[in-house]
Amino acid sequence: MLQLEDITARYRGVEYQARSHAAIVAAGILRGLVTPWEIFRIIEGSRSSLEAMHQELMAFVLRREILSLDVPVAFFLGRHDRHADANLAAEYFETLRAPRKEIVWFEESAHNIPFDEPELFNARIAEVSRQLGIFEDKPRQILDSR
């Protein structure tokens, strides 16, 4: 599966925009989002999870398993995604039953939309979340300040 992802990535089906992964990691460290010693654990955790779940994922057919949801649904799809074919995801979206649903296409993205179009991704997350009633403009106070 990782070899297939490497081939797909070579043809810009995972990340559509050319990015320096070193620069992305450095930016994450500088912003305090990740520490240097966490990076290798994140990579290893991702690989271990994919390896452990590979057989189950290959047998899982979403359109057969989940026909409806009782919550709002948003699909964010990269127009150039060839890792998880966005056109198949859009077809599934059309058949999925949900109280409210929204599909958002990112024209200059592949599978990793937050890396390909980060500003647009952040803006659309907030916009669609408000449209679907997932969160309000003002965050609710969770704890009493007494």
Short mmCIF file of C-alpha atoms in Angstrom, two decimals:
data_model
loop_
_atom_site.label_atom_id
_atom_site.label_comp_id
_atom_site.label_asym_id
_atom_site.label_seq_id
_atom_site.Cartn_x
_atom_site.Cartn_y
_atom_site.Cartn_z
CA MET A 1 0.00 0.00 0.00
CA LEU A 2 2.85 2.39 0.81
CA GLN A 3 4.47 1.59 -2.53
CA LEU A 4 1.22 2.44 -4.31
CA GLU A 5 1.09 5.73 -2.40
CA ASP A 6 4.67 6.48 -3.50
CA ILE A 7 3.76 5.93 -7.15
CA THR A 8 0.59 8.01 -6.80
CA ALA A 9 2.59 10.77 -5.11
CA ARG A 10 5.11 10.77 -7.96
CA TYR A 11 2.28 11.74 -10.34
CA ARG A 12 0.88 14.43 -7.99
CA GLY A 13 -2.16 12.40 -6.90
CA VAL A 14 -1.41 12.81 -3.18
CA GLU A 15 -0.02 16.34 -3.10
CA TYR A 16 -0.85 18.43 -6.15
CA GLN A 17 1.33 21.40 -5.22
CA ALA A 18 5.09 20.87 -4.99
CA ARG A 19 5.99 21.19 -1.32
CA SER A 20 9.12 20.76 0.73
CA HIS A 21 8.27 18.32 3.51
CA ALA A 22 11.28 19.61 5.45
CA ALA A 23 9.83 23.15 5.29
CA ILE A 24 6.42 21.88 6.43
CA VAL A 25 7.99 20.08 9.39
CA ALA A 26 10.13 23.12 10.26
CA ALA A 27 7.06 25.39 10.16
CA GLY A 28 5.18 22.98 12.43
CA ILE A 29 8.05 22.98 14.92
CA LEU A 30 8.41 26.78 14.85
CA ARG A 31 4.66 27.21 15.43
CA GLY A 32 4.78 24.82 18.38
CA LEU A 33 2.50 22.28 16.71
CA VAL A 34 4.99 19.43 17.03
CA THR A 35 8.32 18.81 18.72
CA PRO A 36 11.27 17.35 16.82
CA TRP A 37 11.21 14.12 18.82
CA GLU A 38 7.50 13.62 18.08
CA ILE A 39 7.94 13.63 14.30
CA PHE A 40 9.53 10.19 14.07
CA ARG A 41 6.89 8.74 16.42
CA ILE A 42 4.13 10.23 14.26
CA ILE A 43 5.64 8.73 11.09
CA GLU A 44 6.17 5.34 12.73
CA GLY A 45 2.67 5.40 14.24
CA SER A 46 1.16 6.13 10.84
CA ARG A 47 3.07 3.30 9.18
CA SER A 48 2.27 0.86 11.99
CA SER A 49 -1.43 1.73 11.89
CA LEU A 50 -1.63 1.30 8.12
CA GLU A 51 0.15 -2.03 8.34
CA ALA A 52 -2.09 -3.26 11.17
CA MET A 53 -5.32 -2.16 9.47
CA HIS A 54 -4.40 -2.95 5.86
CA GLN A 55 -6.45 -6.16 5.47
CA GLU A 56 -9.51 -4.68 7.18
CA LEU A 57 -9.33 -1.48 5.11
CA MET A 58 -9.06 -3.42 1.86
CA ALA A 59 -12.19 -5.42 2.73
CA PHE A 60 -14.21 -2.40 3.91
CA VAL A 61 -16.67 -1.06 1.33
CA LEU A 62 -18.02 2.23 2.65
CA ARG A 63 -21.01 2.45 0.30
CA ARG A 64 -22.18 -0.97 1.56
CA GLU A 65 -21.39 -0.44 5.24
CA ILE A 66 -22.69 3.09 5.84
CA LEU A 67 -25.83 4.09 3.96
CA SER A 68 -26.92 6.91 6.24
CA LEU A 69 -25.76 9.06 9.14
CA ASP A 70 -27.74 10.97 11.74
CA VAL A 71 -25.32 13.91 11.77
CA PRO A 72 -24.39 16.62 9.25
CA VAL A 73 -21.72 15.51 6.77
CA ALA A 74 -19.11 17.44 4.78
CA PHE A 75 -16.84 15.96 2.13
CA PHE A 76 -13.74 17.97 1.26
CA LEU A 77 -12.37 16.62 -2.02
CA GLY A 78 -9.24 17.44 -3.96
CA ARG A 79 -9.93 17.58 -7.69
CA HIS A 80 -6.63 15.78 -8.43
CA ASP A 81 -6.85 13.14 -5.67
CA ARG A 82 -5.82 9.76 -7.01
CA HIS A 83 -4.92 8.26 -3.64
CA ALA A 84 -8.56 7.97 -2.62
CA ASP A 85 -10.38 8.72 -5.85
CA ALA A 86 -12.36 11.92 -5.31
CA ASN A 87 -14.84 11.09 -8.06
CA LEU A 88 -15.77 7.85 -6.30
CA ALA A 89 -16.12 9.79 -3.05
CA ALA A 90 -18.46 12.25 -4.80
CA GLU A 91 -20.58 9.38 -6.11
CA TYR A 92 -20.82 7.96 -2.60
CA PHE A 93 -21.73 11.41 -1.25
CA GLU A 94 -24.72 11.53 -3.60
CA THR A 95 -26.10 8.24 -2.25
CA LEU A 96 -25.35 8.89 1.43
CA ARG A 97 -28.38 9.96 3.46
CA ALA A 98 -27.79 12.60 6.15
CA PRO A 99 -29.85 15.43 7.66
CA ARG A 100 -27.59 17.99 5.97
CA LYS A 101 -24.59 17.51 3.76
CA GLU A 102 -22.11 19.61 1.86
CA ILE A 103 -19.49 18.73 -0.72
CA VAL A 104 -16.54 21.07 -1.26
CA TRP A 105 -14.14 20.72 -4.18
CA PHE A 106 -10.60 22.06 -4.02
CA GLU A 107 -9.47 22.68 -7.58
CA GLU A 108 -5.74 22.95 -6.87
CA SER A 109 -5.48 19.99 -4.47
CA ALA A 110 -5.01 16.27 -4.47
CA HIS A 111 -5.32 14.05 -1.35
CA ASN A 112 -3.59 16.38 1.13
CA ILE A 113 -5.83 19.42 0.84
CA PRO A 114 -4.55 21.17 4.01
CA PHE A 115 -1.05 21.18 2.50
CA ASP A 116 -2.06 22.04 -1.06
CA GLU A 117 -4.44 24.91 -0.25
CA PRO A 118 -4.04 25.67 3.48
CA GLU A 119 -5.68 29.11 3.62
CA LEU A 120 -8.68 28.07 1.52
CA PHE A 121 -8.99 24.83 3.50
CA ASN A 122 -9.11 26.71 6.83
CA ALA A 123 -11.65 29.19 5.50
CA ARG A 124 -13.90 26.48 4.05
CA ILE A 125 -13.75 24.40 7.26
CA ALA A 126 -15.06 27.35 9.26
CA GLU A 127 -17.66 28.28 6.63
CA VAL A 128 -19.06 24.78 6.15
CA SER A 129 -19.05 24.11 9.90
CA ARG A 130 -21.24 27.17 10.42
CA GLN A 131 -23.51 26.23 7.49
CA LEU A 132 -24.04 22.74 8.86
CA GLY A 133 -24.51 23.98 12.42
CA ILE A 134 -21.43 22.18 13.71
CA PHE A 135 -20.28 25.24 15.63
CA GLU A 136 -21.48 28.74 16.17
CA ASP A 137 -19.64 31.97 15.38
CA LYS A 138 -18.90 32.46 19.07
CA PRO A 139 -17.52 29.53 21.06
CA ARG A 140 -19.73 28.44 23.91
CA GLN A 141 -18.38 28.69 27.42
CA ILE A 142 -17.90 25.16 28.62
CA LEU A 143 -16.74 25.76 32.17
CA ASP A 144 -18.36 28.07 34.67
CA SER A 145 -15.85 30.84 35.46
CA ARG A 146 -16.77 30.92 39.14
#
